[in-house]
Coordinates of C-alpha atoms in Angstrom, one line a residue:
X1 CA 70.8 92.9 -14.3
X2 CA 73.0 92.1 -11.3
X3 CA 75.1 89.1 -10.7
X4 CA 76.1 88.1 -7.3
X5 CA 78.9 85.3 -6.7
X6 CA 78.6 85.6 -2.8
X7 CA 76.1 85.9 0.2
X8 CA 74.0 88.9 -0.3
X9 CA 74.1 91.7 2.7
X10 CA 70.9 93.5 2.5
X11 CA 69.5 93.5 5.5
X12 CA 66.3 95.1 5.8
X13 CA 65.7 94.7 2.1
X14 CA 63.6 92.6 0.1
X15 CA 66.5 91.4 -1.4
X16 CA 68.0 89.9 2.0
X17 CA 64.7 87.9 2.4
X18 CA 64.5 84.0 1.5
X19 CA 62.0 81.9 2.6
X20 CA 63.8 78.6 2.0
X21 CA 67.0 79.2 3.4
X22 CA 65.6 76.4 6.5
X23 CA 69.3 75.3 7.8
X24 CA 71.9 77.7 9.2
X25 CA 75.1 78.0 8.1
X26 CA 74.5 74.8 5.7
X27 CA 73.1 75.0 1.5
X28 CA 69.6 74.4 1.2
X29 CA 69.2 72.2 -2.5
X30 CA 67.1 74.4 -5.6
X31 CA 67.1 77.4 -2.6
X32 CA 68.4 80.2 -5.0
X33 CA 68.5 83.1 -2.1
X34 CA 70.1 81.1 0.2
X35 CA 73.6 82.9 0.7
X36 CA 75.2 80.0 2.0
X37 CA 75.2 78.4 -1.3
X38 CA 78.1 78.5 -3.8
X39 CA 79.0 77.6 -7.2
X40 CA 79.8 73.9 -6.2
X41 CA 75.9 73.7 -5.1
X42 CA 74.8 75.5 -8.1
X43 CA 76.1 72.4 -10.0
X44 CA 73.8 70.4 -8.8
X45 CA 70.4 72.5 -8.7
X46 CA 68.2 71.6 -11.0
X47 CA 65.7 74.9 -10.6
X48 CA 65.0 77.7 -8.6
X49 CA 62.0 76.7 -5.8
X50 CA 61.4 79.9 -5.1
X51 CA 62.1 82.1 -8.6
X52 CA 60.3 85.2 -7.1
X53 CA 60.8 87.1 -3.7
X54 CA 58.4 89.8 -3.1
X55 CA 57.6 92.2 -0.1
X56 CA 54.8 93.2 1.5
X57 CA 51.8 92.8 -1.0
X58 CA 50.1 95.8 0.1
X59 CA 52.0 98.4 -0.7
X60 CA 51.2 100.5 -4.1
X61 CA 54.9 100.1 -5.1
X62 CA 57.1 97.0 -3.8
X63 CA 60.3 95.7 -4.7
X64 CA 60.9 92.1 -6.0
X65 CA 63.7 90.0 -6.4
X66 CA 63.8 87.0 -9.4
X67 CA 66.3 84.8 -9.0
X68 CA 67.5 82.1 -11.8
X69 CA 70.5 79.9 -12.8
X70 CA 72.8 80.8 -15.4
X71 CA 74.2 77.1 -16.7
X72 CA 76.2 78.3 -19.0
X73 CA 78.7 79.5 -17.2
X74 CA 81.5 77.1 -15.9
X75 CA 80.7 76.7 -12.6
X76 CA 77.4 77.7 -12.9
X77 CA 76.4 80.8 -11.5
X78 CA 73.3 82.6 -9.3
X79 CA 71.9 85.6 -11.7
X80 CA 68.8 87.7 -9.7
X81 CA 67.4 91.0 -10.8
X82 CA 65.8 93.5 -8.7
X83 CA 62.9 95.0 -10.4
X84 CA 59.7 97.5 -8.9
X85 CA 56.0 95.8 -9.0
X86 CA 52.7 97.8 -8.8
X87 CA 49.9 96.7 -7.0
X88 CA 46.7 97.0 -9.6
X89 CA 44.7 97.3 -6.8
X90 CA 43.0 101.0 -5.7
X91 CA 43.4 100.3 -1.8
X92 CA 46.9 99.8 -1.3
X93 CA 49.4 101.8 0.9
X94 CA 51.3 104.7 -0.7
X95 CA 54.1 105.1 1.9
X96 CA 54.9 103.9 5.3
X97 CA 55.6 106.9 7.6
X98 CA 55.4 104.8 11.1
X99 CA 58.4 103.1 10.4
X100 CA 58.3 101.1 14.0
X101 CA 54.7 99.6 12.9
X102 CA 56.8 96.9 10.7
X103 CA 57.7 95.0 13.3
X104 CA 56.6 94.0 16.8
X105 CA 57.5 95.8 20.2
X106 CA 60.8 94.2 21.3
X107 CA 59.4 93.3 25.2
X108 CA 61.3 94.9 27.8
X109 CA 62.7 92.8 30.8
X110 CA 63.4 94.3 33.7
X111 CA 66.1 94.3 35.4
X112 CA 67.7 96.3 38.4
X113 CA 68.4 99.2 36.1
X114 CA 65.1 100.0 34.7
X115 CA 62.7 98.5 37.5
X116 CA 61.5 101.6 38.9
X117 CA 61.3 102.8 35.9
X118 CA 58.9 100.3 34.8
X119 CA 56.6 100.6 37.9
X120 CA 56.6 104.3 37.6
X121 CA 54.7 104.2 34.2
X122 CA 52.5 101.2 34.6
X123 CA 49.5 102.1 35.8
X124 CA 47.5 98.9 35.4
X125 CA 44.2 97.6 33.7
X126 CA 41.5 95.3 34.0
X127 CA 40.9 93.1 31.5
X128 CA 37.6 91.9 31.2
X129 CA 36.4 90.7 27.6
X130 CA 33.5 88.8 26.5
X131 CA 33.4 86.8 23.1
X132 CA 32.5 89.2 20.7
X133 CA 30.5 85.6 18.7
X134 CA 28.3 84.9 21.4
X135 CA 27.6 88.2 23.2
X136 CA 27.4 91.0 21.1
X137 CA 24.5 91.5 22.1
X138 CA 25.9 92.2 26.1
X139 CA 28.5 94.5 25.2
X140 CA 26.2 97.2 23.7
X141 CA 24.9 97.3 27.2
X142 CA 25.8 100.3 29.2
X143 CA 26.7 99.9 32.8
X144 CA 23.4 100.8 35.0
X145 CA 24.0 103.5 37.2
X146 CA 23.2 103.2 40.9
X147 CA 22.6 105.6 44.1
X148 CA 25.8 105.7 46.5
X149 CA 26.2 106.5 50.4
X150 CA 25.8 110.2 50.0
X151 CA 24.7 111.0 46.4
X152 CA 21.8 113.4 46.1
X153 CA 18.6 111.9 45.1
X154 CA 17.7 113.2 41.7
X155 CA 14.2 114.3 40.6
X156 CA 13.1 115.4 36.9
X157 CA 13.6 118.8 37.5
X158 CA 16.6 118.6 39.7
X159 CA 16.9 116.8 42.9
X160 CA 15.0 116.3 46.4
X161 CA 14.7 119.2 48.3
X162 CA 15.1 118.6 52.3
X163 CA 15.0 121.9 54.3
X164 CA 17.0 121.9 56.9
X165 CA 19.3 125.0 59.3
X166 CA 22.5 125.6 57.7
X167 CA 24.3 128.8 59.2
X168 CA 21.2 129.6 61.4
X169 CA 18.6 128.4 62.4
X170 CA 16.2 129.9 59.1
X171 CA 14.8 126.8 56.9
X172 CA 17.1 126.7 53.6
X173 CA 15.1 124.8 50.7
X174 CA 18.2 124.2 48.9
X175 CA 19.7 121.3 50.8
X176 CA 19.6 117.9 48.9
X177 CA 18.4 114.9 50.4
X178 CA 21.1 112.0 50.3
X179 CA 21.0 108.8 49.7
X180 CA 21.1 106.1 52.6
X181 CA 21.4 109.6 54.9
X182 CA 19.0 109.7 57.6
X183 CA 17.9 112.6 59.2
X184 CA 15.8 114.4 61.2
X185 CA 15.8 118.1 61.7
X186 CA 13.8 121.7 62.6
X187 CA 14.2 124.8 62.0
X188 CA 12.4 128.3 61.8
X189 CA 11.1 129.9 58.7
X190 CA 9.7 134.0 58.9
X191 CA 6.7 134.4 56.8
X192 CA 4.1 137.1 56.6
X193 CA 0.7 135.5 57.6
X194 CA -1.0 137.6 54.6
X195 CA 1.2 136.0 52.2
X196 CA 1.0 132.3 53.4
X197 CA -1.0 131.5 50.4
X198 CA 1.6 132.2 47.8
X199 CA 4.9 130.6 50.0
X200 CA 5.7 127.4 48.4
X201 CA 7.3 125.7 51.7
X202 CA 4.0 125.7 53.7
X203 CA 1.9 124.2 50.6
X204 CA 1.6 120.1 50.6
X205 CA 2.3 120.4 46.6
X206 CA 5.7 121.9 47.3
X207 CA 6.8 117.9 48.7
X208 CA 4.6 115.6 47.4
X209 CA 5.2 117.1 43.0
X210 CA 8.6 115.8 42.7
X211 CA 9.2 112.5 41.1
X212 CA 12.7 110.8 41.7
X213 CA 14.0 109.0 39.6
X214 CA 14.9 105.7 40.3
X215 CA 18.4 105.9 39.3
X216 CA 20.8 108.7 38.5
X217 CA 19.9 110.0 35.1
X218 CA 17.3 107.2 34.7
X219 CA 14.3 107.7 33.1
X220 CA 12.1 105.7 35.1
X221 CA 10.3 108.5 37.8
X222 CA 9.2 107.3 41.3
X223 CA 6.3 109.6 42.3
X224 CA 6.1 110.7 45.8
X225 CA 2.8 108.8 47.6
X226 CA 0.7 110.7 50.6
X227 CA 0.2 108.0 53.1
X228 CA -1.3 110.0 55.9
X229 CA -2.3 113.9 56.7
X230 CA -2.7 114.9 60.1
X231 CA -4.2 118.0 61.2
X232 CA -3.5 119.8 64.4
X233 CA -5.6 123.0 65.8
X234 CA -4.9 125.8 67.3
X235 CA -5.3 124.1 71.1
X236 CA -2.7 120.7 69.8
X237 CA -5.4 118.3 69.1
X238 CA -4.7 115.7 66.3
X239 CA -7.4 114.5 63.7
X240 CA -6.1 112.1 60.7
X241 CA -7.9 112.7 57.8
X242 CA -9.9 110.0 55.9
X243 CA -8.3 110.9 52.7
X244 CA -5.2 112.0 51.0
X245 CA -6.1 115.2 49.3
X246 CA -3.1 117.5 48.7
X247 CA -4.5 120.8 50.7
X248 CA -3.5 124.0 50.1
X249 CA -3.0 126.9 52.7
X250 CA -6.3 129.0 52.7
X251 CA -5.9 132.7 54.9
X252 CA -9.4 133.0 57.0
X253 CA -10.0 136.3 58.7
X254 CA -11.3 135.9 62.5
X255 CA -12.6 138.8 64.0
X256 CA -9.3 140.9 64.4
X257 CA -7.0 137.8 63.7
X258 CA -6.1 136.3 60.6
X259 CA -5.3 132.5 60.6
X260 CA -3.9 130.3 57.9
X261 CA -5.0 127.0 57.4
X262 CA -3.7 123.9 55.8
X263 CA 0.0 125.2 56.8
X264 CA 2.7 122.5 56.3
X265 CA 4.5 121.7 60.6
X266 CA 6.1 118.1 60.0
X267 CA 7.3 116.2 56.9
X268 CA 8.0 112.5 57.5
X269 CA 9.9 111.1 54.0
X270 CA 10.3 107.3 54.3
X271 CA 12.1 105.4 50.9
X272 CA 12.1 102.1 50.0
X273 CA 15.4 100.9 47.9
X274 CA 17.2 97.9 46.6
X275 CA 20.9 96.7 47.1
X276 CA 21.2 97.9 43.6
X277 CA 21.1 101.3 44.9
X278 CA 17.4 101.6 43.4
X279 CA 15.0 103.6 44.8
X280 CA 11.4 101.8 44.2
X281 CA 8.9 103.7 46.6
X282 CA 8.7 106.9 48.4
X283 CA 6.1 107.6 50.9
X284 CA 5.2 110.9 53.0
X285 CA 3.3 111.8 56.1
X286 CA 2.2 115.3 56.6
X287 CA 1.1 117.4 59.7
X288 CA -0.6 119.9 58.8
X289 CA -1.9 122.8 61.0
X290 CA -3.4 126.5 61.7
X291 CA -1.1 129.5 62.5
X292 CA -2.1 132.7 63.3
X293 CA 0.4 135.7 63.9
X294 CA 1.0 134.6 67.8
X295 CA 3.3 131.6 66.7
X296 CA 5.1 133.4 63.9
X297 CA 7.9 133.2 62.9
X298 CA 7.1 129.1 62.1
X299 CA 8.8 126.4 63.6
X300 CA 8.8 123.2 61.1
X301 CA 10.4 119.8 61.2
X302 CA 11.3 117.2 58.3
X303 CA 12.3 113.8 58.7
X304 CA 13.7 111.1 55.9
X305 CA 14.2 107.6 56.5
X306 CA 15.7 104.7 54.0
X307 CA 14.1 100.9 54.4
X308 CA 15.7 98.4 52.2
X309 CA 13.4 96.4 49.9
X310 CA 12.1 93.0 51.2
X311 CA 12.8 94.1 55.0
X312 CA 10.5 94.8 58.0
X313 CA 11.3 97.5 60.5
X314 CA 11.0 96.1 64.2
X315 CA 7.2 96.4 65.4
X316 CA 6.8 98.7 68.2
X317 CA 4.6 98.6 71.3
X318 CA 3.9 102.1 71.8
X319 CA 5.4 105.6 70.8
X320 CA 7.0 106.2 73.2
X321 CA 4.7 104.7 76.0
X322 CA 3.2 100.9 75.7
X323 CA -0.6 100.2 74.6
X324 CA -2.8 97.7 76.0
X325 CA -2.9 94.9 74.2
X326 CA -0.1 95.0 72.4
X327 CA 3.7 92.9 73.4
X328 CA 5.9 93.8 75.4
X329 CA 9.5 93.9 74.2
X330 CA 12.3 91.8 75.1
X331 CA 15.8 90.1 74.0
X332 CA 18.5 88.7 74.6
X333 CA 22.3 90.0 74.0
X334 CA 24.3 87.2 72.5
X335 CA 27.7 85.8 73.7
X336 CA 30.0 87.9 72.4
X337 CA 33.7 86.7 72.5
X338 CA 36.7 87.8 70.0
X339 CA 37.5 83.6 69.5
X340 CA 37.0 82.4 66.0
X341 CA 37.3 78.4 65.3
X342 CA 40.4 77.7 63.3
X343 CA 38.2 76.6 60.3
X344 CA 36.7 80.1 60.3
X345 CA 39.8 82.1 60.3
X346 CA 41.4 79.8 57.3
X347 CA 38.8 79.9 55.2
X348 CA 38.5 84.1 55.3
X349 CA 42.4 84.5 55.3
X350 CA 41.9 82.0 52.3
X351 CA 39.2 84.2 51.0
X352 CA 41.4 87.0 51.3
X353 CA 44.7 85.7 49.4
X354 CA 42.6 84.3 46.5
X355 CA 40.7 87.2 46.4
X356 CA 37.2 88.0 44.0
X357 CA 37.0 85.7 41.7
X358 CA 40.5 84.3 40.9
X359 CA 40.9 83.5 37.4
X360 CA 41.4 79.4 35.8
X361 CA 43.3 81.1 32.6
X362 CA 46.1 83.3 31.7
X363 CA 45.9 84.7 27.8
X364 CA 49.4 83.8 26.6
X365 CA 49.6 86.9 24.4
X366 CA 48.6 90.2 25.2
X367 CA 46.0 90.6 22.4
X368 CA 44.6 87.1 22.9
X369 CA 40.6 86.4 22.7
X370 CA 38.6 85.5 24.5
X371 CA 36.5 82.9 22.5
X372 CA 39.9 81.1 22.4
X373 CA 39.9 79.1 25.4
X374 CA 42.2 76.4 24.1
X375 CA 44.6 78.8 23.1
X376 CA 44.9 80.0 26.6
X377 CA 47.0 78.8 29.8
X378 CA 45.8 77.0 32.5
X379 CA 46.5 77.9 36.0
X380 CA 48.3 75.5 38.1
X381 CA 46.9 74.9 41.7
X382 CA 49.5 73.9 44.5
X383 CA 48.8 73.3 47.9
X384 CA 51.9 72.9 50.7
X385 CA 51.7 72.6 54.1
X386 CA 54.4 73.2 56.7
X387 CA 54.4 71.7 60.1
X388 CA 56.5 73.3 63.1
X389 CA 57.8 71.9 66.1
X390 CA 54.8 72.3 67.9
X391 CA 52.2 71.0 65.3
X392 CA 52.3 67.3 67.0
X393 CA 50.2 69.2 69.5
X394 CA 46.6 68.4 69.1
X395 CA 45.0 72.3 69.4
X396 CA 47.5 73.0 66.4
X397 CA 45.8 75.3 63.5
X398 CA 46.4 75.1 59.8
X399 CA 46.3 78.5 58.5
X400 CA 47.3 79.9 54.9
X401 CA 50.4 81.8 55.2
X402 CA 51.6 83.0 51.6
X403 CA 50.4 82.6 48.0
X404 CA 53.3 82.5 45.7
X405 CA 52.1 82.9 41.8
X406 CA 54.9 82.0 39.4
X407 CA 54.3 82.9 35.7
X408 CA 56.8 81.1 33.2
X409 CA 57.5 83.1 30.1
X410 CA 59.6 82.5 26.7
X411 CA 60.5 84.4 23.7
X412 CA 58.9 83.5 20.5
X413 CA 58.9 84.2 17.1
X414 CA 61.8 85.4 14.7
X415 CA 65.2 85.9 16.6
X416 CA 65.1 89.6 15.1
X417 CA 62.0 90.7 16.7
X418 CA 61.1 88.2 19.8
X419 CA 57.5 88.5 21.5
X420 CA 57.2 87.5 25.2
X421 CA 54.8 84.4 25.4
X422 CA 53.6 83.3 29.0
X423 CA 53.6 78.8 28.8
X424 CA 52.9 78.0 32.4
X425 CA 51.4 80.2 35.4
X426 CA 51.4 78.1 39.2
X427 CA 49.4 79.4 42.1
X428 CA 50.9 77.6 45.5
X429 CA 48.9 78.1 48.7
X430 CA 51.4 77.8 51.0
X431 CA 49.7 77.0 54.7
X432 CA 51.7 76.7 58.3
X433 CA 50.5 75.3 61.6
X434 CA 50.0 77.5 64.5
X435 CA 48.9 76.9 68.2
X436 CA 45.5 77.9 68.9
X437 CA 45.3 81.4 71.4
X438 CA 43.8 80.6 74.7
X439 CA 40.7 82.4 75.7
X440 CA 41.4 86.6 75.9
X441 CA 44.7 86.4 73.7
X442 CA 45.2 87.9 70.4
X443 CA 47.7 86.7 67.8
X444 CA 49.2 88.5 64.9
X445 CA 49.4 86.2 61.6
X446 CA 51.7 87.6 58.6
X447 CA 50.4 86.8 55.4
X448 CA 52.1 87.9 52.0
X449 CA 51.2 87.4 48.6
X450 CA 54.6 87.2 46.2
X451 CA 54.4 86.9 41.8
X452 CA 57.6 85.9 40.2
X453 CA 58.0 86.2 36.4
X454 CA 61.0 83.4 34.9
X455 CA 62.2 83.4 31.4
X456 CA 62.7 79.8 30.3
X457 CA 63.6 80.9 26.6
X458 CA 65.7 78.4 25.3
X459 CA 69.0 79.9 23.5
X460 CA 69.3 80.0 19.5
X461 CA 70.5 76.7 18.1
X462 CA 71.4 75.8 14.7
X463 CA 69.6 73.4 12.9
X464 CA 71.0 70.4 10.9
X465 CA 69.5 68.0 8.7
X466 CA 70.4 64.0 9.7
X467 CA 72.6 62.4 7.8
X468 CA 71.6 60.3 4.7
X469 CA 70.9 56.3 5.4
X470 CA 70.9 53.8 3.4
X471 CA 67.7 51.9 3.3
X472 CA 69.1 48.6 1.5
X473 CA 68.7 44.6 2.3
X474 CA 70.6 41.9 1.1
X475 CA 69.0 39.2 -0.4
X476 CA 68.2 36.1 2.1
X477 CA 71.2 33.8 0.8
X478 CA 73.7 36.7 0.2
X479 CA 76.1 34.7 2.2
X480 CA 74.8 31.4 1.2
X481 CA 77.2 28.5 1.7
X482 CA 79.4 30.5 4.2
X483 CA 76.9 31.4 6.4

């Protein structure tokens, strides 16, 4: 057992905890851990309100500390024993070996000495939660992939083949098509005549199999649809074919000649996608005609064109020359000027300071949720207005200038171990007046974007309880003849 007379120094201990100790520097009545008390107060306490001080209830082995009185002694005196407790509990915690996970992260202000530091390692995030009550559901979703400017188009196997010259002038099969890339090339390809049967480049099959898929690494295929087949002979005439049929080069022997059939000259892709960056239909035109060993090596030409979904191409009136009948094309070239009306150019310099979707709310915490609204600060909205000397001028504009956010921040929690707490967060718009350009001049507008961070933590004060009154009335005729 140990007996104490005066304040106890254990900081960091269980044994330098008290819960009722609520005034500084002043004896809190029946508070038998409060180390402002002396033997004057004891004299007066009638128990102890808090007989038992224990730490963290989690751990396997904690300390405790009992306090109680000790009347007998003249004055009385404060007896406490510090004794071990263990948790009956399987799942508790053995031993602590993250020391700095007892407390909170003391924030870190900046200042001029560690300000580059500070920008140096913060790389920044985006914070973008969801209640995790309402959409749990949504946040199981992964993020849909999409085709971007340049990607390769993907098929099942591997991706779109688009011949095209690379070093030379040869046909290479290995170039990808790309998305959103049009293009139009030729280029030769050296084949035997015997052997045209068995090369995959002059076969219809070798363009029209793949399937692309719709997305990248989507499991959704887009088959490749014939739309026309043209066939060409030997002296250039053109015939379209009734149907679609995927042909396949045949080798006929004429006299002392041998000709091959069916042989693959033009490929016209055209795609069909979405501003999604889908693709939802692929078409492809073939011409298709006979070679015989007086035009070999092969000259071939491939074509691929992107149309966006819900969009017509312009109708034509001939390729290249007019036909009867049809109208003949016209238009007219609009006004073009570099003037924009002042309403315009504030609302897109607005547009630009406010940026995508500005947020209502700031979380006052760092690990605040989202389902919390209440919890969270409102954004402020100011709007000021500056007029110069020559806004009395009636062509005068009113253009947004700056927007100046100012977040207000305080300290809370224990004194020991203070977390930063944002209270207030203004957004001022701050707009100027400018004379409008005359027609053919330019003018440069500055506008800045500034965030200042103050800390309106209030300092430590000491807390005292009022005074006693007396709540007493004198009887009606208390004074009663004198008064």
């Amino acid at each position: 057992m140990i007996t104490a007379h005066c304040s106890l120094d254990l900081l960091g201990s269980v044994a330098a905890l008290c819960v009722c100790d609520l005034s500084p520097a002043q004896c809190d009545v029946n508070c038998c851990c409060d180390p402002d008390c002396s033997s004057v107060d004891f004299s007066v306490f009638s128990a102890c309100s808090v007989p038992v001080v224990t730490g963290d209830s989690q751990f396997c082995s904690q300390k405790a500390v009992i306090y109680s009185l000790n009347f007998t002694a003249n004055p009385p005196q404060r007896v406490f024993k510090l004794v071990e407790q263990i948790s009956p509990s399987i799942f508790c915690i053995h031993i602590t070996n993250y020391k700095p996970a007892l407390s909170f992260i003391n924030p870190e202000v900046p200042d001029e000495n560690n300000f580059d530091t500070l920008m140096k390692t913060s790389d920044g995030f985006t914070l973008n939660a969801e209640s995790d009550i309402s959409f749990t559901t949504k946040l199981d979703i992964p993020t849909t992939a999409k085709y971007k400017y340049g990607v390769p188009l993907q098929t099942s196997d591997s991706f779109l083949r688009f011949p095209s010259s690379l070093t030379s002038s040869l046909c290479t099969d290995n170039n990808p098509a790309a998305f959103l890339v049009n293009q139009a090339v030729r280029c030769t390809r050296k084949i035997n005549l015997e052997q045209c049967e068995e090369i995959e480049a002059l076969s219809m099959a070798f363009y029209s199999s793949p399937e692309i898929l719709r997305t990248p690494d989507s499991r959704t295929k887009v088959p490749i649809t014939v739309q026309s087949v043209l066939i060409q002979s030997l002296n250039k005439t053109l015939t379209r074919r009734e149907d679609t049929e995927v042909l396949q080069p045949a080798l006929v022997n004429a006299g002392h000649f041998h000709l091959c059939m069916n042989v693959v000259l033009e490929v016209k892709y055209s795609l069909t996608y979405t501003d999604r960056g889908e693709v939802t239909k692929a078409d492809l035109s073939f011409l298709l005609g006979t070679v015989s060993s007086v035009v070999v090596p092969l000259q071939q030409k491939f074509e691929i064109h992107f149309l966006q979904e819900n969009t017509k191409p312009v109708p034509l009136s001939g390729n290249p020359g007019y036909v009867v009948g049809l109208p003949l094309a016209a238009g007219f070239q609009p006004h073009k000027t570099g003037a924009l009306p002042c309403r315009l150019v504030a609302q897109k310099v607005k547009n630009l300071l406010w940026g995508q979707g500005f947020p209502d709310y700031v979380a006052p915490f760092g690990n605040s949720q989202a389902q919390d609204v209440l919890d969270w600060v409102p954004i402020h909205f100011i709007t000021q207005s500056f007029n110069r000397k020559h806004s009395v001028l009636q062509d005068s504009c009113q253009l947004p200038g700056a927007l100046v956010i100012e977040v207000k921040w305080t300290k809370y929690g224990s004194l020991l171990n203070p977390q930063a707490k944002i209270v207030n967060v203004t957004a001022n718009l701050i707009s100027s007046s400018f004379p409008e350009a005359s027609s053919g001049n330019e003018r440069t507008i500055l506008i800045s974007t500034a965030v200042t961070f103050v800390d309106v933590s209030a300092p430590a004060e000491a807390g005292f309880r009022a005074p006693p009154a007396i709540n007493a009335r004198l009887p009606f005729n208390f004074f009663f003849p004198f008064v």
